[in-house]
Coordinates of C-alpha atoms in Angstrom, one line a residue:
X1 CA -3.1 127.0 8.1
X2 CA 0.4 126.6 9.6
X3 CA -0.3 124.1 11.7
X4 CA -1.5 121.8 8.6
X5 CA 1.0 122.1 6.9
X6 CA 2.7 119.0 8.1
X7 CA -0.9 117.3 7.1
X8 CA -0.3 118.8 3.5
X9 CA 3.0 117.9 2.9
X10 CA 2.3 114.3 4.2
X11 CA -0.5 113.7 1.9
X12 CA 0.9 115.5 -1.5
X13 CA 4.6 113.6 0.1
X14 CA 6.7 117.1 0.1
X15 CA 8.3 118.8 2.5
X16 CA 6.5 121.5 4.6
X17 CA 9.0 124.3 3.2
X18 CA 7.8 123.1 -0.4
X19 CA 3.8 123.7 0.5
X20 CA 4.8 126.9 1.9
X21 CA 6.3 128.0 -1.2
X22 CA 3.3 126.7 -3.3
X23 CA 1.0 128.2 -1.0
X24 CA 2.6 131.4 -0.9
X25 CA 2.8 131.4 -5.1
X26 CA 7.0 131.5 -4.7
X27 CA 9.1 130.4 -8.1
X28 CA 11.7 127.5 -8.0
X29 CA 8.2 124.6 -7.6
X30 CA 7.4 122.5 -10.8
X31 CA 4.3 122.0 -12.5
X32 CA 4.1 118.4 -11.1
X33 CA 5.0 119.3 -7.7
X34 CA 2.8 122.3 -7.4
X35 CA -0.2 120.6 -8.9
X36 CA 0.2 117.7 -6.2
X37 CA 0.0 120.2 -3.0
X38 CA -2.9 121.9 -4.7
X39 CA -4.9 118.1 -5.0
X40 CA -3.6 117.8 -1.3
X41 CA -5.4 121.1 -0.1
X42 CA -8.4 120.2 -1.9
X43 CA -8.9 116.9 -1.4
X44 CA -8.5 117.3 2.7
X45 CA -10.9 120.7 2.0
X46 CA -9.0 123.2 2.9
X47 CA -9.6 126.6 1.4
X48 CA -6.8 127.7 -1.3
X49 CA -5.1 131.3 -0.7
X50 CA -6.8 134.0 -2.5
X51 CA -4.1 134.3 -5.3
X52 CA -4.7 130.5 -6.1
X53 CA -8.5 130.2 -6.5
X54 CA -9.2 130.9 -9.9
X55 CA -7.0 127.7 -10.9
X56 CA -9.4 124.7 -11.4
X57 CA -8.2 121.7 -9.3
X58 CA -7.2 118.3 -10.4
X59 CA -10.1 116.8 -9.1
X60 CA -12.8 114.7 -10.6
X61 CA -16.1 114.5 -9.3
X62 CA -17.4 110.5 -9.5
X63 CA -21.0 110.9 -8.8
X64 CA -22.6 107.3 -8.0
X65 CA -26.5 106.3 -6.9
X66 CA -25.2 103.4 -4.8
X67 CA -22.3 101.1 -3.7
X68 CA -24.6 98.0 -2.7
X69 CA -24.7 96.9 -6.8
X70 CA -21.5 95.8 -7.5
X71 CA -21.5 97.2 -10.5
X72 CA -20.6 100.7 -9.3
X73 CA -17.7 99.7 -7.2
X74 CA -16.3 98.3 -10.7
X75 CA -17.4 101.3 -12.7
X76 CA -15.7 103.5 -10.1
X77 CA -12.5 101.7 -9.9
X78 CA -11.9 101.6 -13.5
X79 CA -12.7 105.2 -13.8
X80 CA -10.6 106.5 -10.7
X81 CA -7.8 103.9 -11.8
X82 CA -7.9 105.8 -16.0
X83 CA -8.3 109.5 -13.8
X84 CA -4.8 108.5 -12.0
X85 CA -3.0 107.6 -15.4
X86 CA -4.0 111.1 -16.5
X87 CA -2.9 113.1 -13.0
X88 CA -6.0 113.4 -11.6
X89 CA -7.5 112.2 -8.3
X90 CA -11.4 110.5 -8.3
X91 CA -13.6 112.6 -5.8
X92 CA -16.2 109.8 -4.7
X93 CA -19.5 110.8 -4.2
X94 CA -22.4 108.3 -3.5
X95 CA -26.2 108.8 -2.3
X96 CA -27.2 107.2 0.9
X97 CA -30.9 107.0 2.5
X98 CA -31.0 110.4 4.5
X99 CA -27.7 112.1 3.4
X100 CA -26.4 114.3 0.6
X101 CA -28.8 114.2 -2.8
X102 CA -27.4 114.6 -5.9
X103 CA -27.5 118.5 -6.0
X104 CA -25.8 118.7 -2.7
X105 CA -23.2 117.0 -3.8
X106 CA -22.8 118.9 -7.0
X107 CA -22.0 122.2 -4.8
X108 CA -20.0 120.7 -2.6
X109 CA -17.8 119.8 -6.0
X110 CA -18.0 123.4 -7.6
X111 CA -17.3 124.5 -4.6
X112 CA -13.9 122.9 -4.6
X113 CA -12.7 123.8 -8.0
X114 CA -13.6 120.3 -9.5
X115 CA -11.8 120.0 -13.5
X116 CA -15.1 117.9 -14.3
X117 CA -17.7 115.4 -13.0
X118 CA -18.2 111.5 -14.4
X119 CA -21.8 110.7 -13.8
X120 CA -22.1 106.9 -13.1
X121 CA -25.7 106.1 -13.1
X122 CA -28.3 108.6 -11.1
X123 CA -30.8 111.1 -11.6
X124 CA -30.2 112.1 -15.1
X125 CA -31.3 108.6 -15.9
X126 CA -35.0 109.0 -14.3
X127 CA -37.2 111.2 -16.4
X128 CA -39.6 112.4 -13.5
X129 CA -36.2 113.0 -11.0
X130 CA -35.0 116.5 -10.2
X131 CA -32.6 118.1 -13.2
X132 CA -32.1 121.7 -11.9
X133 CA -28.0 120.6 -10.7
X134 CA -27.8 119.4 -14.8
X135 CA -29.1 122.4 -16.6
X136 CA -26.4 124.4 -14.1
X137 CA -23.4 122.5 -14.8
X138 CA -24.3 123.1 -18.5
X139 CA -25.2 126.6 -18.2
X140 CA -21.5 126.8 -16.9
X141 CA -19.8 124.6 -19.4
X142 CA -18.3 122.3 -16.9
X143 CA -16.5 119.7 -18.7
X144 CA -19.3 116.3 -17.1
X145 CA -19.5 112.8 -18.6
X146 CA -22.8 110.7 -18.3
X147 CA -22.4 107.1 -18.0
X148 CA -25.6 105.4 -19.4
X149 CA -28.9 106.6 -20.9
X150 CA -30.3 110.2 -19.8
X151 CA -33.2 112.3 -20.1
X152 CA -33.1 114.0 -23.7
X153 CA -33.2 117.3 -22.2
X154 CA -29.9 116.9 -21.0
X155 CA -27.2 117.5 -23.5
X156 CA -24.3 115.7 -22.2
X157 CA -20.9 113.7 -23.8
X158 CA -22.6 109.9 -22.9
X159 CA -21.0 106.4 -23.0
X160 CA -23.4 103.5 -22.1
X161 CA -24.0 99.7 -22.9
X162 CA -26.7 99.2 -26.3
X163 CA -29.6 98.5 -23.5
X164 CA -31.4 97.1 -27.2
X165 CA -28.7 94.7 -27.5
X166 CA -28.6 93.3 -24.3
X167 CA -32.3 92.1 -24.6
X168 CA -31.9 90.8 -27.7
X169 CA -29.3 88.8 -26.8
X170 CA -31.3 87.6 -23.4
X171 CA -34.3 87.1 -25.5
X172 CA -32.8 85.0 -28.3
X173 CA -31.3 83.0 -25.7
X174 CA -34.7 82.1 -24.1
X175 CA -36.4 81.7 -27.4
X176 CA -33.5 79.4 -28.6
X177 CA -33.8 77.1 -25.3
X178 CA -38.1 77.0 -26.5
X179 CA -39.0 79.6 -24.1
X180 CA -42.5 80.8 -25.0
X181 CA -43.6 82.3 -21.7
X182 CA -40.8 85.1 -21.2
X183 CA -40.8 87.8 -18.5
X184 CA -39.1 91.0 -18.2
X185 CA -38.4 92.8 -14.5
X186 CA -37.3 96.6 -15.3
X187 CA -36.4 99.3 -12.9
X188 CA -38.5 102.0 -12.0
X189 CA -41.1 103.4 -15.5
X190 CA -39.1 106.6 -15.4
X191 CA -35.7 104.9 -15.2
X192 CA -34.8 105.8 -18.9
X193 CA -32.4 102.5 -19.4
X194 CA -35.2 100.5 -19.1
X195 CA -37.8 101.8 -21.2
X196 CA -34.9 101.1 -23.9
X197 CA -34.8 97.7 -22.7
X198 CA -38.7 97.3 -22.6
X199 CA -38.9 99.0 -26.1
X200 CA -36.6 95.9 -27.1
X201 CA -38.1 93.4 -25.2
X202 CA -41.5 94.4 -26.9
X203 CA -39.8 94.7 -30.5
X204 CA -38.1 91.1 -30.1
X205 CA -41.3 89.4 -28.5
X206 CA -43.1 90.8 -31.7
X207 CA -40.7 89.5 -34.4
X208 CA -40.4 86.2 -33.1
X209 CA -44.2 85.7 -32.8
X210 CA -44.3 85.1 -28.8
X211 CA -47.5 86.6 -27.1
X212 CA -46.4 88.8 -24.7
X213 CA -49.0 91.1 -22.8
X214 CA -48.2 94.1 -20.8
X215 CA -48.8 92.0 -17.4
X216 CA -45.3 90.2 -18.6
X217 CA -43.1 93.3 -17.8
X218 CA -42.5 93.7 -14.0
X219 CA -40.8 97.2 -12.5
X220 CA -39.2 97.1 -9.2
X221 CA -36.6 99.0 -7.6
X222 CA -32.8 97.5 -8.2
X223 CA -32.4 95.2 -5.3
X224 CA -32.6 91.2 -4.4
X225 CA -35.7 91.9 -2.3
X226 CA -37.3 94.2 -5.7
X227 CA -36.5 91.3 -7.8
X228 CA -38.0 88.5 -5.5
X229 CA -41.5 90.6 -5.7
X230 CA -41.3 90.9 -9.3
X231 CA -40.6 87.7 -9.9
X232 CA -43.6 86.3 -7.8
X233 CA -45.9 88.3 -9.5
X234 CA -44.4 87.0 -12.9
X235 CA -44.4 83.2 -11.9
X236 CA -48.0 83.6 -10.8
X237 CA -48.7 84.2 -14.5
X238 CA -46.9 81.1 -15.6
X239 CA -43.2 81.9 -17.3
X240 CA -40.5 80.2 -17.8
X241 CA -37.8 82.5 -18.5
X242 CA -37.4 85.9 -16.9
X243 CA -34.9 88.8 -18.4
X244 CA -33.9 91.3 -15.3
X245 CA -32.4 94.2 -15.3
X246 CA -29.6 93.7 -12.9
X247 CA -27.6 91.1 -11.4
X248 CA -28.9 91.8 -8.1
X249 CA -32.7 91.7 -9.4
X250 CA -31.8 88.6 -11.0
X251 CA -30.8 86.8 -7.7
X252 CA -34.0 87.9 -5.6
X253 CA -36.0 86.5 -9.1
X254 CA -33.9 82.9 -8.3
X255 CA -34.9 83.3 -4.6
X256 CA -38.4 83.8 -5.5
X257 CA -38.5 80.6 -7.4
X258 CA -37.4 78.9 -5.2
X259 CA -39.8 79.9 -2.5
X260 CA -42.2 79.1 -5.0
X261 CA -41.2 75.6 -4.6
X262 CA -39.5 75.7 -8.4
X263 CA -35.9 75.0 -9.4
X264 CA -33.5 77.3 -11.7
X265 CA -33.2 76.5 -14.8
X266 CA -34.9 72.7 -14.6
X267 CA -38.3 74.9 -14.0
X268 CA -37.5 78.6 -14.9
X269 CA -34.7 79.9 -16.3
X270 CA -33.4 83.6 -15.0
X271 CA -30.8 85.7 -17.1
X272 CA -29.3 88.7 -15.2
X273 CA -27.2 92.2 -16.5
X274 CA -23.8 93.6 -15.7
X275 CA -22.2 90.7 -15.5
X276 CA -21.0 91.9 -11.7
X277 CA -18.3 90.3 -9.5
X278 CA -19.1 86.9 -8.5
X279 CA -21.8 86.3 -10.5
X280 CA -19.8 82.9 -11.6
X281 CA -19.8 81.9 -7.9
X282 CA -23.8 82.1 -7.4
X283 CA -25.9 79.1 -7.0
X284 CA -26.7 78.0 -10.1
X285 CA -23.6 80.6 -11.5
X286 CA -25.8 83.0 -13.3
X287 CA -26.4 83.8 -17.2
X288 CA -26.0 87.5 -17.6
X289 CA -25.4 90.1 -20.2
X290 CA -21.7 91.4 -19.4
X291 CA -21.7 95.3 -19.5
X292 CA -18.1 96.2 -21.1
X293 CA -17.0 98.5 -17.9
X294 CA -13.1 98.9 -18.7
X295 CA -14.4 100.1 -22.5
X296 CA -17.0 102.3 -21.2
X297 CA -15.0 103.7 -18.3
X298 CA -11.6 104.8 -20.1
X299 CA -13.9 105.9 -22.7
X300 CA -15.7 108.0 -20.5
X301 CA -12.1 109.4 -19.0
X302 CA -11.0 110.1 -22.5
X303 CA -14.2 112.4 -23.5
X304 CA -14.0 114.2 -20.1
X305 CA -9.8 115.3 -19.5
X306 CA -10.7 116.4 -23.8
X307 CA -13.4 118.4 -22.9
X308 CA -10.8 119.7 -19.8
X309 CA -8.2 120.3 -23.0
X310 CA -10.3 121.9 -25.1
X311 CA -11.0 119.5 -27.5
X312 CA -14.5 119.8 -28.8
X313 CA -16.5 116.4 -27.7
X314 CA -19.8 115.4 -29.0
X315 CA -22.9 115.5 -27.1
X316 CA -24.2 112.3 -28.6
X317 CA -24.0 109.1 -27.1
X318 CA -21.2 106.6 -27.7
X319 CA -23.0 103.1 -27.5
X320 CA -21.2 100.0 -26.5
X321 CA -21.8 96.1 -27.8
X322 CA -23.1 94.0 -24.2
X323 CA -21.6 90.4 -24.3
X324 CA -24.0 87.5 -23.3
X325 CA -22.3 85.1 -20.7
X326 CA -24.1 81.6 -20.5
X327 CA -24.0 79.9 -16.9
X328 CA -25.9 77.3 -15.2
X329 CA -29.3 79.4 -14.5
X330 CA -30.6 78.8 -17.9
X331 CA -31.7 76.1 -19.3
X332 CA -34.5 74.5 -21.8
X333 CA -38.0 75.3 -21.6
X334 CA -39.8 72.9 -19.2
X335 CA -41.8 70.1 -21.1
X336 CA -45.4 71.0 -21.4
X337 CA -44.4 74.5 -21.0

């Protein structure tokens, strides 16, 4: 360890005689201080001395199930940005093709003394998905946040967007244009956010006397090249307004018209979700349903660092009110249609 002590001492920005001291549990070091070489040692991963191990570190574990949507990127820096007001330091953790799963990463985070874990979206969202890492981390009270609808089985403090709203609103905006024809493209069946949305979609279709048949719902996986497949198979049944579950879906569903030899919204209309970065920048500038990140995010922050207090926090889910942003990619419903 002595020779990384000058590696310490630059990252927690202390002098090497100060992590010595903290290191070797010496008076004379304030709270602040000694907390900062601690979050040095474990963010770099070095092993805390013996006498120090049974103090929890001020580290959060921010679990994400991708960094392609640019939702999560927005998610986590809202998140790590509330953490930092509160003393604590974001641990990023993110599933790639091939590498660390979920559970992996979990042990990897107990194993460095984590205060708590955010969830942001992952497999407590998929119904048919491995759960064994959520039952642990409840078995041993770890203070954990889940951002977004979960499987019921898991009794977690959750904050997500009303996944009914949203559809509602995307709905009564295609209805209100005379769309007759509507589709919906979902995520995968077990993906637990969108069976809410297709239990709304459903609901909505019924009360405002629109046909829509099971063939009208589309599941692909959340990417452009998902949504352009979905969308193909929906435009080959003849709508003219399609709800997706994602920004990105939304953009392969605008691609797929187009190949299709259709414009957006003169021929088919295409509202996305999230609301992510640039989506006022696409071509047409897409209608979406804005998720309300900074509200969900600090309100995440604020359940977790109470659970870390002590504070007894709810296990039921705090819903947030989605915001419908009108763009160019909608439009009225084609004449004839």
């Amino acid at each position: 360890m002595p020779g990384k002590l000058s590696d310490v001492a630059k990252k927690a920005g202390v002098s090497e005689a100060t992590v010595s001291r903290v290191l070797n549990d010496k008076p004379g070091i304030s709270a602040s201080t000694r907390a900062a070489v601690l979050t040095a040692l474990d963010v770099m991963g070095y092993e805390r001395p013996t006498q120090l191990r049974g103090e929890r570190a001020r580290l959060i574990g921010l679990v994400l199930p991708e960094l392609q949507n640019p939702i999560f990127p927005a998610l986590a820096e809202v998140v790590g940005g509330a953490l930092a007001q509160r003393g604590f330091t974001a641990v990023l953790c993110t599933r790639t093709t091939g590498g660390m799963s979920e559970a992996d990463y979990v042990d990897m985070l107990l194993e460095r003394q984590v205060s708590g874990m955010v969830f942001g979206g992952g497999q407590y969202a998929e119904a048919d998905a491995p759960h064994g890492h959520y039952l642990r981390l409840l078995e041993l009270r770890l203070p954990v946040v889940l951002v977004n609808a979960a499987s019921e089985n898991l009794d977690f403090p959750r904050v997500s967007t009303d996944d009914a709203v949203a559809v509602e609103q995307a709905f009564g905006h295609l209805a209100s244009l005379g769309h007759e024809r509507i589709g919906l493209i979902l995520g995968p069946p077990d993906h637990m956010p969108s069976r809410r949305k297709q239990e709304a979609f459903e609901a909505a279709a019924a009360k405002a006397a629109v046909t829509v048949q099971t063939a009208h719902v589309e599941h692909t996986m959340f990417s452009i090249e998902g949504g352009q497949v979905a969308a193909s198979r929906l435009l080959k049944q003849g709508v003219t307004g399609i709800v997706c579950a994602s920004d990105p879906i939304a953009l392969g569903a605008i691609r797929a018209v187009r190949r299709a030899g259709l414009k957006v919204p003169q021929d088919v209309s295409v509202v996305g979700y999230d609301d992510s970065a640039f989506m006022n920048c696409t071509d047409p500038p897409l209608t979406t349903v804005r998720q309300p990140l900074e509200a969900i995010g600090r309100a995440a922050v604020a359940m977790l660092v109470g659970q870390i207090d002590g504070i007894p926090v709810t296990a039921e889910e705090l819903l947030f009110e989605p915001e419908l942003v009108v763009r160019g990619s909608t439009g009225p419903a084609p004449a004839g249609a």
